[in-house]
Amino acid sequence: MDVQVGKLPAAPEVNENLLLPALTGPGQTDREKAEDPGDWARILPYAARLKKTSRRNFLITAGVSAALAGDMLFTRRVQAERRATKILRVPDSFSDVYFPKASWILFPGYKTSWEEAQWILNSLRTALHQRGRLAAVGYSNLGLDVDEIVREVILHVREFELEKLYFYGHSFGGMLATQVAARLLELHGVETQLIVLDSSPFSRADVLDQSWFDGVVFLYENGFRIPSVLRGGYELGERVVHKDERTWRQILDQTMEQLSPIAPSSVLIQTESAYIYHFDGLRLAGKIGGTKMAFVGNPDDATVDYASARAGWSTVFAANMALPELSTAGARPAHASPQWNGDVYRPLLERIQNELQPLPPAPEEPSYREPNGRVVRPA
C-alpha cells in the first residue's frame, strides 16, 4: 500500500443540490434552485424571526391569561362576599368614643356599590360623626330584600347596644330607610330618631326617565336579566346624554365602576328598580312614630322631580317632616351627590342635627365654696 507523506486524499465530490431543501419545484434549473429564496441560507433568518415572534406572543398571551385569571378569581371572591346583606362599618375614632350608643346608617341609592357607600360616609364624616357612629347597608347581589335589611340593622343595634338611630336615605334609599324605620318600630319597638331624605322620590311618578324605568321593570318581572356589559354600555350612554349634570371624570368613574367586579349585580339593580316602581309611601303614613324627617334636594335635579318628591313626602308625612326645603343648589351632578359635593352637604347636615337633634347643654364645671368663702374649681 502506497502512502504519500504530506498529501491528503482528495475529498469526494459534493453534489450541492443535496443541500437544497425539497421546497424547489419541478422543472427548475440548478441555477434557479441555487437562487431560490427557500434555500437554507435564506430560511434561517426567517426561522430566527419566527422563534423571536413566537416567544414574544407567548409571553404576551401568558400575561393576558394570568391577568384574566386573576380578575376572574377576584371577581368570584368579591361576588361571593356580597351574596348576603351586610352592615358596613366605617370606624371613626371621634364618634366611637363620644357617641358609642348612637349610629348613623346610610341607605345607599340606586346602583351604588359598597365602596361608594363608604366613600359617601367618608365625605360626610365631619358632619355625621357629631351625633353617632358611621355605618352603611351593603345590599346583597342576589337582590334587594327588605326583611334581610331589617334583620341586619337590628343585629347592629344589639351588637353595639345602640340607643339612638339616625338614617340617611341616599336617593331611593330614602324610601327604603322609611320602610325599615316602620318595620323596626313595629317588630322590635325601636324608634328611629331622624331620617334625612336626599333627593328621594316619593313614588315612581317622581322619576323623570319613565320610559327607561318602565322597560327595566318590565324585563325583570318577565324573567329577563340584563348582562353586565350591556348595563355598562347603557351607563356610558346615559351619562354622556346627561353630560350637563356631570364632569367627564365623573362619567368615567361611574361607567368604569359599573363594569368592575365591585359593581352591584344586574339582579340587584333590577330589584332596586322594581322596589321603586312598586313603593307605596301611603302605607307607611303614621307608622314611624315620632321620627323627625328632613328633605334635601336640588331644584335642578334631572333624575328625580324635586318639587313633586318634596311635596309627596311633606304631605303624607306632615307630622314628621320638620325641615322640608333644604337645597343643594350648586352641587354637580344635581341628584344626590354628597360624595362629590361634601362642601355643599356638610353644612346642611350640621344644621339638621343642630335643629332636630341638639346636643344637651354642657354641664357646669363642678365647684364648691369652702367655709372661708373661697370658691374651688377644677384646674
PDB file of N, CA, C and O in Angstrom, residues 41-95:
ATOM      1  N   ALA A  41     -29.898  29.111   3.482  1.00  0.00           N
ATOM      2  CA  ALA A  41     -29.311  30.388   3.893  1.00  0.00           C
ATOM      3  C   ALA A  41     -30.387  31.450   4.087  1.00  0.00           C
ATOM      4  O   ALA A  41     -30.276  32.307   4.958  1.00  0.00           O
ATOM      5  N   ARG A  42     -31.422  31.380   3.246  1.00  0.00           N
ATOM      6  CA  ARG A  42     -32.483  32.373   3.364  1.00  0.00           C
ATOM      7  C   ARG A  42     -33.531  31.968   4.409  1.00  0.00           C
ATOM      8  O   ARG A  42     -34.218  32.811   4.967  1.00  0.00           O
ATOM      9  N   ILE A  43     -33.660  30.681   4.672  1.00  0.00           N
ATOM     10  CA  ILE A  43     -34.671  30.223   5.636  1.00  0.00           C
ATOM     11  C   ILE A  43     -34.252  30.544   7.067  1.00  0.00           C
ATOM     12  O   ILE A  43     -35.078  30.860   7.918  1.00  0.00           O
ATOM     13  N   LEU A  44     -32.961  30.481   7.357  1.00  0.00           N
ATOM     14  CA  LEU A  44     -32.501  30.654   8.723  1.00  0.00           C
ATOM     15  C   LEU A  44     -32.941  31.989   9.349  1.00  0.00           C
ATOM     16  O   LEU A  44     -33.418  32.011  10.492  1.00  0.00           O
ATOM     17  N   PRO A  45     -32.797  33.135   8.638  1.00  0.00           N
ATOM     18  CA  PRO A  45     -33.268  34.396   9.247  1.00  0.00           C
ATOM     19  C   PRO A  45     -34.765  34.372   9.543  1.00  0.00           C
ATOM     20  O   PRO A  45     -35.209  34.870  10.568  1.00  0.00           O
ATOM     21  N   TYR A  46     -35.543  33.774   8.614  1.00  0.00           N
ATOM     22  CA  TYR A  46     -36.989  33.675   8.849  1.00  0.00           C
ATOM     23  C   TYR A  46     -37.280  32.819  10.078  1.00  0.00           C
ATOM     24  O   TYR A  46     -38.160  33.120  10.887  1.00  0.00           O
ATOM     25  N   ALA A  47     -36.526  31.729  10.203  1.00  0.00           N
ATOM     26  CA  ALA A  47     -36.730  30.846  11.347  1.00  0.00           C
ATOM     27  C   ALA A  47     -36.408  31.568  12.649  1.00  0.00           C
ATOM     28  O   ALA A  47     -37.124  31.448  13.651  1.00  0.00           O
ATOM     29  N   ALA A  48     -35.296  32.332  12.631  1.00  0.00           N
ATOM     30  CA  ALA A  48     -34.908  33.069  13.830  1.00  0.00           C
ATOM     31  C   ALA A  48     -35.971  34.102  14.194  1.00  0.00           C
ATOM     32  O   ALA A  48     -36.327  34.287  15.357  1.00  0.00           O
ATOM     33  N   ARG A  49     -36.487  34.772  13.149  1.00  0.00           N
ATOM     34  CA  ARG A  49     -37.522  35.785  13.395  1.00  0.00           C
ATOM     35  C   ARG A  49     -38.799  35.129  13.930  1.00  0.00           C
ATOM     36  O   ARG A  49     -39.460  35.638  14.824  1.00  0.00           O
ATOM     37  N   LEU A  50     -39.160  33.980  13.385  1.00  0.00           N
ATOM     38  CA  LEU A  50     -40.350  33.260  13.839  1.00  0.00           C
ATOM     39  C   LEU A  50     -40.207  32.835  15.299  1.00  0.00           C
ATOM     40  O   LEU A  50     -41.127  32.965  16.096  1.00  0.00           O
ATOM     41  N   LYS A  51     -38.997  32.396  15.657  1.00  0.00           N
ATOM     42  CA  LYS A  51     -38.742  31.988  17.030  1.00  0.00           C
ATOM     43  C   LYS A  51     -38.901  33.163  17.979  1.00  0.00           C
ATOM     44  O   LYS A  51     -39.526  33.058  19.037  1.00  0.00           O
ATOM     45  N   LYS A  52     -38.351  34.312  17.580  1.00  0.00           N
ATOM     46  CA  LYS A  52     -38.448  35.507  18.409  1.00  0.00           C
ATOM     47  C   LYS A  52     -39.897  35.958  18.556  1.00  0.00           C
ATOM     48  O   LYS A  52     -40.370  36.275  19.643  1.00  0.00           O
ATOM     49  N   THR A  53     -40.626  35.994  17.443  1.00  0.00           N
ATOM     50  CA  THR A  53     -42.028  36.411  17.466  1.00  0.00           C
ATOM     51  C   THR A  53     -42.869  35.470  18.309  1.00  0.00           C
ATOM     52  O   THR A  53     -43.704  35.891  19.101  1.00  0.00           O
ATOM     53  N   SER A  54     -42.650  34.197  18.179  1.00  0.00           N
ATOM     54  CA  SER A  54     -43.423  33.218  18.929  1.00  0.00           C
ATOM     55  C   SER A  54     -43.200  33.389  20.426  1.00  0.00           C
ATOM     56  O   SER A  54     -44.120  33.301  21.230  1.00  0.00           O
ATOM     57  N   ARG A  55     -41.941  33.634  20.829  1.00  0.00           N
ATOM     58  CA  ARG A  55     -41.654  33.823  22.240  1.00  0.00           C
ATOM     59  C   ARG A  55     -42.356  35.061  22.773  1.00  0.00           C
ATOM     60  O   ARG A  55     -42.941  35.054  23.851  1.00  0.00           O
ATOM     61  N   ARG A  56     -42.317  36.156  21.994  1.00  0.00           N
ATOM     62  CA  ARG A  56     -42.971  37.386  22.427  1.00  0.00           C
ATOM     63  C   ARG A  56     -44.482  37.188  22.535  1.00  0.00           C
ATOM     64  O   ARG A  56     -45.098  37.585  23.525  1.00  0.00           O
ATOM     65  N   ASN A  57     -45.061  36.558  21.509  1.00  0.00           N
ATOM     66  CA  ASN A  57     -46.505  36.307  21.559  1.00  0.00           C
ATOM     67  C   ASN A  57     -46.883  35.403  22.715  1.00  0.00           C
ATOM     68  O   ASN A  57     -47.918  35.590  23.366  1.00  0.00           O
ATOM     69  N   PHE A  58     -46.014  34.416  22.963  1.00  0.00           N
ATOM     70  CA  PHE A  58     -46.295  33.505  24.084  1.00  0.00           C
ATOM     71  C   PHE A  58     -46.308  34.264  25.405  1.00  0.00           C
ATOM     72  O   PHE A  58     -47.204  34.082  26.237  1.00  0.00           O
ATOM     73  N   LEU A  59     -45.303  35.128  25.589  1.00  0.00           N
ATOM     74  CA  LEU A  59     -45.223  35.881  26.843  1.00  0.00           C
ATOM     75  C   LEU A  59     -46.404  36.829  26.988  1.00  0.00           C
ATOM     76  O   LEU A  59     -46.977  36.970  28.075  1.00  0.00           O
ATOM     77  N   ILE A  60     -46.784  37.489  25.877  1.00  0.00           N
ATOM     78  CA  ILE A  60     -47.930  38.401  25.932  1.00  0.00           C
ATOM     79  C   ILE A  60     -49.207  37.631  26.266  1.00  0.00           C
ATOM     80  O   ILE A  60     -49.988  38.015  27.127  1.00  0.00           O
ATOM     81  N   THR A  61     -49.392  36.503  25.555  1.00  0.00           N
ATOM     82  CA  THR A  61     -50.590  35.691  25.791  1.00  0.00           C
ATOM     83  C   THR A  61     -50.634  35.163  27.218  1.00  0.00           C
ATOM     84  O   THR A  61     -51.682  35.169  27.874  1.00  0.00           O
ATOM     85  N   ALA A  62     -49.468  34.718  27.712  1.00  0.00           N
ATOM     86  CA  ALA A  62     -49.406  34.201  29.084  1.00  0.00           C
ATOM     87  C   ALA A  62     -49.743  35.308  30.086  1.00  0.00           C
ATOM     88  O   ALA A  62     -50.461  35.081  31.063  1.00  0.00           O
ATOM     89  N   GLY A  63     -49.220  36.527  29.833  1.00  0.00           N
ATOM     90  CA  GLY A  63     -49.503  37.638  30.736  1.00  0.00           C
ATOM     91  C   GLY A  63     -50.974  38.008  30.762  1.00  0.00           C
ATOM     92  O   GLY A  63     -51.562  38.225  31.828  1.00  0.00           O
ATOM     93  N   VAL A  64     -51.577  38.076  29.552  1.00  0.00           N
ATOM     94  CA  VAL A  64     -53.009  38.392  29.475  1.00  0.00           C
ATOM     95  C   VAL A  64     -53.837  37.320  30.160  1.00  0.00           C
ATOM     96  O   VAL A  64     -54.788  37.607  30.894  1.00  0.00           O
ATOM     97  N   SER A  65     -53.471  36.060  29.937  1.00  0.00           N
ATOM     98  CA  SER A  65     -54.212  34.954  30.546  1.00  0.00           C
ATOM     99  C   SER A  65     -54.127  35.016  32.070  1.00  0.00           C
ATOM    100  O   SER A  65     -55.115  34.797  32.774  1.00  0.00           O
ATOM    101  N   ALA A  66     -52.925  35.338  32.576  1.00  0.00           N
ATOM    102  CA  ALA A  66     -52.757  35.435  34.025  1.00  0.00           C
ATOM    103  C   ALA A  66     -53.599  36.569  34.588  1.00  0.00           C
ATOM    104  O   ALA A  66     -54.219  36.439  35.650  1.00  0.00           O
ATOM    105  N   ALA A  67     -53.625  37.710  33.867  1.00  0.00           N
ATOM    106  CA  ALA A  67     -54.423  38.850  34.326  1.00  0.00           C
ATOM    107  C   ALA A  67     -55.913  38.510  34.340  1.00  0.00           C
ATOM    108  O   ALA A  67     -56.632  38.835  35.289  1.00  0.00           O
ATOM    109  N   LEU A  68     -56.374  37.831  33.274  1.00  0.00           N
ATOM    110  CA  LEU A  68     -57.784  37.455  33.213  1.00  0.00           C
ATOM    111  C   LEU A  68     -58.135  36.456  34.308  1.00  0.00           C
ATOM    112  O   LEU A  68     -59.197  36.538  34.929  1.00  0.00           O
ATOM    113  N   ALA A  69     -57.227  35.503  34.554  1.00  0.00           N
ATOM    114  CA  ALA A  69     -57.477  34.526  35.614  1.00  0.00           C
ATOM    115  C   ALA A  69     -57.534  35.210  36.974  1.00  0.00           C
ATOM    116  O   ALA A  69     -58.399  34.908  37.805  1.00  0.00           O
ATOM    117  N   GLY A  70     -56.589  36.153  37.199  1.00  0.00           N
ATOM    118  CA  GLY A  70     -56.595  36.888  38.460  1.00  0.00           C
ATOM    119  C   GLY A  70     -57.855  37.708  38.630  1.00  0.00           C
ATOM    120  O   GLY A  70     -58.453  37.744  39.712  1.00  0.00           O
ATOM    121  N   ASP A  71     -58.284  38.366  37.534  1.00  0.00           N
ATOM    122  CA  ASP A  71     -59.514  39.165  37.594  1.00  0.00           C
ATOM    123  C   ASP A  71     -60.726  38.267  37.868  1.00  0.00           C
ATOM    124  O   ASP A  71     -61.614  38.633  38.641  1.00  0.00           O
ATOM    125  N   MET A  72     -60.751  37.086  37.248  1.00  0.00           N
ATOM    126  CA  MET A  72     -61.868  36.169  37.453  1.00  0.00           C
ATOM    127  C   MET A  72     -61.926  35.708  38.908  1.00  0.00           C
ATOM    128  O   MET A  72     -62.997  35.678  39.522  1.00  0.00           O
ATOM    129  N   LEU A  73     -60.763  35.367  39.468  1.00  0.00           N
ATOM    130  CA  LEU A  73     -60.731  34.933  40.861  1.00  0.00           C
ATOM    131  C   LEU A  73     -61.140  36.059  41.803  1.00  0.00           C
ATOM    132  O   LEU A  73     -61.881  35.844  42.766  1.00  0.00           O
ATOM    133  N   PHE A  74     -60.653  37.282  41.499  1.00  0.00           N
ATOM    134  CA  PHE A  74     -61.020  38.434  42.330  1.00  0.00           C
ATOM    135  C   PHE A  74     -62.519  38.694  42.240  1.00  0.00           C
ATOM    136  O   PHE A  74     -63.187  38.943  43.245  1.00  0.00           O
ATOM    137  N   THR A  75     -63.045  38.616  41.014  1.00  0.00           N
ATOM    138  CA  THR A  75     -64.479  38.837  40.825  1.00  0.00           C
ATOM    139  C   THR A  75     -65.296  37.803  41.585  1.00  0.00           C
ATOM    140  O   THR A  75     -66.270  38.143  42.261  1.00  0.00           O
ATOM    141  N   ARG A  76     -64.893  36.542  41.491  1.00  0.00           N
ATOM    142  CA  ARG A  76     -65.621  35.489  42.203  1.00  0.00           C
ATOM    143  C   ARG A  76     -65.582  35.716  43.705  1.00  0.00           C
ATOM    144  O   ARG A  76     -66.575  35.517  44.413  1.00  0.00           O
ATOM    145  N   ARG A  77     -64.424  36.151  44.201  1.00  0.00           N
ATOM    146  CA  ARG A  77     -64.303  36.396  45.641  1.00  0.00           C
ATOM    147  C   ARG A  77     -65.196  37.554  46.072  1.00  0.00           C
ATOM    148  O   ARG A  77     -65.905  37.466  47.076  1.00  0.00           O
ATOM    149  N   VAL A  78     -65.142  38.654  45.280  1.00  0.00           N
ATOM    150  CA  VAL A  78     -65.963  39.818  45.610  1.00  0.00           C
ATOM    151  C   VAL A  78     -67.439  39.457  45.598  1.00  0.00           C
ATOM    152  O   VAL A  78     -68.192  39.782  46.520  1.00  0.00           O
ATOM    153  N   GLN A  79     -67.863  38.787  44.534  1.00  0.00           N
ATOM    154  CA  GLN A  79     -69.275  38.445  44.411  1.00  0.00           C
ATOM    155  C   GLN A  79     -69.714  37.458  45.495  1.00  0.00           C
ATOM    156  O   GLN A  79     -70.833  37.532  45.997  1.00  0.00           O
ATOM    157  N   ALA A  80     -68.818  36.538  45.881  1.00  0.00           N
ATOM    158  CA  ALA A  80     -69.156  35.576  46.925  1.00  0.00           C
ATOM    159  C   ALA A  80     -69.356  36.280  48.261  1.00  0.00           C
ATOM    160  O   ALA A  80     -70.230  35.915  49.049  1.00  0.00           O
ATOM    161  N   GLU A  81     -68.536  37.309  48.524  1.00  0.00           N
ATOM    162  CA  GLU A  81     -68.645  38.048  49.779  1.00  0.00           C
ATOM    163  C   GLU A  81     -69.922  38.879  49.828  1.00  0.00           C
ATOM    164  O   GLU A  81     -70.352  39.273  50.911  1.00  0.00           O
ATOM    165  N   ARG A  82     -70.516  39.145  48.679  1.00  0.00           N
ATOM    166  CA  ARG A  82     -71.655  40.056  48.631  1.00  0.00           C
ATOM    167  C   ARG A  82     -72.965  39.343  48.310  1.00  0.00           C
ATOM    168  O   ARG A  82     -73.886  39.932  47.772  1.00  0.00           O
ATOM    169  N   ARG A  83     -73.010  38.082  48.662  1.00  0.00           N
ATOM    170  CA  ARG A  83     -74.240  37.324  48.435  1.00  0.00           C
ATOM    171  C   ARG A  83     -75.228  37.508  49.582  1.00  0.00           C
ATOM    172  O   ARG A  83     -76.346  37.017  49.523  1.00  0.00           O
ATOM    173  N   ALA A  84     -74.800  38.214  50.626  1.00  0.00           N
ATOM    174  CA  ALA A  84     -75.672  38.470  51.772  1.00  0.00           C
ATOM    175  C   ALA A  84     -75.643  39.956  52.102  1.00  0.00           C
ATOM    176  O   ALA A  84     -74.646  40.637  51.868  1.00  0.00           O
ATOM    177  N   THR A  85     -76.734  40.451  52.641  1.00  0.00           N
ATOM    178  CA  THR A  85     -76.799  41.838  53.089  1.00  0.00           C
ATOM    179  C   THR A  85     -75.879  42.015  54.298  1.00  0.00           C
ATOM    180  O   THR A  85     -75.785  41.133  55.150  1.00  0.00           O
ATOM    181  N   LYS A  86     -75.215  43.147  54.365  1.00  0.00           N
ATOM    182  CA  LYS A  86     -74.239  43.362  55.435  1.00  0.00           C
ATOM    183  C   LYS A  86     -74.244  44.829  55.861  1.00  0.00           C
ATOM    184  O   LYS A  86     -74.423  45.724  55.039  1.00  0.00           O
ATOM    185  N   ILE A  87     -74.040  45.069  57.165  1.00  0.00           N
ATOM    186  CA  ILE A  87     -73.850  46.427  57.657  1.00  0.00           C
ATOM    187  C   ILE A  87     -72.360  46.742  57.573  1.00  0.00           C
ATOM    188  O   ILE A  87     -71.528  46.049  58.171  1.00  0.00           O
ATOM    189  N   LEU A  88     -72.027  47.755  56.797  1.00  0.00           N
ATOM    190  CA  LEU A  88     -70.630  48.132  56.569  1.00  0.00           C
ATOM    191  C   LEU A  88     -70.248  49.236  57.547  1.00  0.00           C
ATOM    192  O   LEU A  88     -70.740  50.361  57.445  1.00  0.00           O
ATOM    193  N   ARG A  89     -69.384  48.940  58.483  1.00  0.00           N
ATOM    194  CA  ARG A  89     -68.969  49.934  59.459  1.00  0.00           C
ATOM    195  C   ARG A  89     -67.808  50.750  58.915  1.00  0.00           C
ATOM    196  O   ARG A  89     -66.912  50.237  58.250  1.00  0.00           O
ATOM    197  N   VAL A  90     -67.828  52.042  59.202  1.00  0.00           N
ATOM    198  CA  VAL A  90     -66.719  52.936  58.887  1.00  0.00           C
ATOM    199  C   VAL A  90     -66.173  53.435  60.223  1.00  0.00           C
ATOM    200  O   VAL A  90     -66.773  54.309  60.852  1.00  0.00           O
ATOM    201  N   PRO A  91     -65.075  52.854  60.696  1.00  0.00           N
ATOM    202  CA  PRO A  91     -64.551  53.238  62.001  1.00  0.00           C
ATOM    203  C   PRO A  91     -64.224  54.732  62.055  1.00  0.00           C
ATOM    204  O   PRO A  91     -63.701  55.302  61.097  1.00  0.00           O
ATOM    205  N   ASP A  92     -64.575  55.348  63.173  1.00  0.00           N
ATOM    206  CA  ASP A  92     -64.306  56.775  63.360  1.00  0.00           C
ATOM    207  C   ASP A  92     -63.927  56.978  64.826  1.00  0.00           C
ATOM    208  O   ASP A  92     -64.748  56.739  65.722  1.00  0.00           O
ATOM    209  N   SER A  93     -62.713  57.396  65.068  1.00  0.00           N
ATOM    210  CA  SER A  93     -62.205  57.472  66.437  1.00  0.00           C
ATOM    211  C   SER A  93     -62.986  58.455  67.295  1.00  0.00           C
ATOM    212  O   SER A  93     -63.153  58.244  68.497  1.00  0.00           O
ATOM    213  N   PHE A  94     -63.523  59.523  66.681  1.00  0.00           N
ATOM    214  CA  PHE A  94     -64.267  60.528  67.451  1.00  0.00           C
ATOM    215  C   PHE A  94     -65.623  59.985  67.898  1.00  0.00           C
ATOM    216  O   PHE A  94     -65.942  59.948  69.092  1.00  0.00           O
ATOM    217  N   SER A  95     -66.442  59.544  66.929  1.00  0.00           N
ATOM    218  CA  SER A  95     -67.791  59.082  67.283  1.00  0.00           C
ATOM    219  C   SER A  95     -67.759  57.785  68.073  1.00  0.00           C
ATOM    220  O   SER A  95     -68.618  57.550  68.931  1.00  0.00           O
TER     221      SER A  95
END
